[in-house]
XYZ file of C-alpha atoms in Angstrom:
115
model
C 29.315 74.261 -76.035
C 27.123 76.700 -77.943
C 24.032 78.552 -76.723
C 20.580 77.190 -77.368
C 18.265 78.925 -79.822
C 16.435 81.828 -78.180
C 17.159 83.662 -74.929
C 20.051 82.419 -72.772
C 20.953 83.966 -69.405
C 24.488 83.941 -67.975
C 26.424 85.271 -65.030
C 30.044 84.765 -64.059
C 31.189 83.750 -60.610
C 34.685 83.957 -59.162
C 36.430 83.749 -55.820
C 38.413 86.799 -54.728
C 41.696 86.793 -52.756
C 39.822 86.599 -49.426
C 37.966 83.464 -50.565
C 34.622 85.229 -51.011
C 32.533 84.321 -54.047
C 31.531 87.263 -56.241
C 28.945 87.254 -59.030
C 28.546 89.410 -62.119
C 25.238 90.856 -63.198
C 23.041 88.518 -65.260
C 23.238 89.087 -69.008
C 20.906 87.881 -71.726
C 22.295 86.484 -74.986
C 20.118 85.481 -77.891
C 21.272 82.209 -79.368
C 21.095 81.977 -83.128
C 19.454 79.068 -84.840
C 21.897 76.445 -86.082
C 23.102 76.959 -89.617
C 20.668 75.637 -92.196
C 23.086 75.646 -95.114
C 26.649 74.593 -95.823
C 28.991 74.334 -98.786
C 30.063 70.930 -100.007
C 33.148 72.362 -101.697
C 35.194 75.336 -100.576
C 37.395 76.417 -102.351
C 35.306 76.190 -105.529
C 36.292 75.480 -109.134
C 33.439 76.122 -111.557
C 30.578 74.509 -109.585
C 29.366 75.652 -106.176
C 27.456 72.969 -104.272
C 25.132 74.125 -101.470
C 23.723 71.652 -98.958
C 20.357 72.680 -97.504
C 20.366 71.008 -94.109
C 16.947 71.911 -92.730
C 15.333 73.848 -95.580
C 14.393 70.918 -97.825
C 11.139 71.621 -99.664
C 11.455 75.388 -99.199
C 11.643 78.062 -101.909
C 15.030 79.808 -101.671
C 16.731 82.821 -103.218
C 20.517 82.545 -103.522
C 22.687 85.556 -104.360
C 26.416 85.648 -104.970
C 28.328 88.866 -104.293
C 31.935 89.745 -104.958
C 34.105 91.215 -102.222
C 33.040 94.774 -103.172
C 29.355 93.890 -102.649
C 28.355 93.716 -106.313
C 25.617 91.139 -106.983
C 27.000 88.770 -109.625
C 24.322 86.097 -109.695
C 20.799 85.463 -108.397
C 19.283 82.001 -108.423
C 15.745 81.164 -107.353
C 15.328 77.590 -106.187
C 11.771 76.248 -105.992
C 11.147 73.409 -103.539
C 14.830 73.040 -102.619
C 16.275 69.569 -102.343
C 19.156 68.596 -100.120
C 21.771 69.734 -102.670
C 21.769 72.709 -105.037
C 24.399 73.172 -107.743
C 25.324 76.653 -108.979
C 27.514 76.888 -112.065
C 30.101 79.679 -111.821
C 32.658 78.893 -114.574
C 33.420 82.546 -115.408
C 34.128 83.719 -111.846
C 37.670 84.986 -111.359
C 39.753 83.678 -108.446
C 38.870 85.499 -105.238
C 36.576 85.702 -102.235
C 32.799 85.751 -102.678
C 29.727 85.748 -100.441
C 26.676 83.540 -100.952
C 23.460 84.731 -99.302
C 20.493 82.399 -98.939
C 17.010 83.694 -98.138
C 13.629 82.088 -97.635
C 10.248 83.326 -96.444
C 10.390 81.505 -93.100
C 14.076 81.972 -92.135
C 16.580 84.754 -91.666
C 19.054 85.369 -94.477
C 22.286 83.449 -94.022
C 25.659 84.378 -95.536
C 28.533 82.053 -96.366
C 31.965 83.165 -97.616
C 33.683 81.030 -100.213
C 36.810 81.085 -102.350
C 37.031 80.570 -106.099
C 40.369 79.118 -107.227
């Protein structure tokens, strides 16, 4: 079970050796919004396919970084559909990070592997 989006309040309860219930202090956790994007293929060979789950019709900026943080590719997607293809035929095998940004959402990051 995952937390709902927004503020969630929790406290733990337990029974001690004498049978008395004890309670922790109440803590607040902020639940993140569900992921809006996913990869169709991971590991990747030449073509990265990004599924936009709840951002259809939105303008997006997608960046791909290598493991050292160097920006290798930036792609602007106007009026995103449900699937975006990014050609990466010259990428060497390794681990990369795709970041996806839009005006109305937080930036999301997804790790992927190029084989």
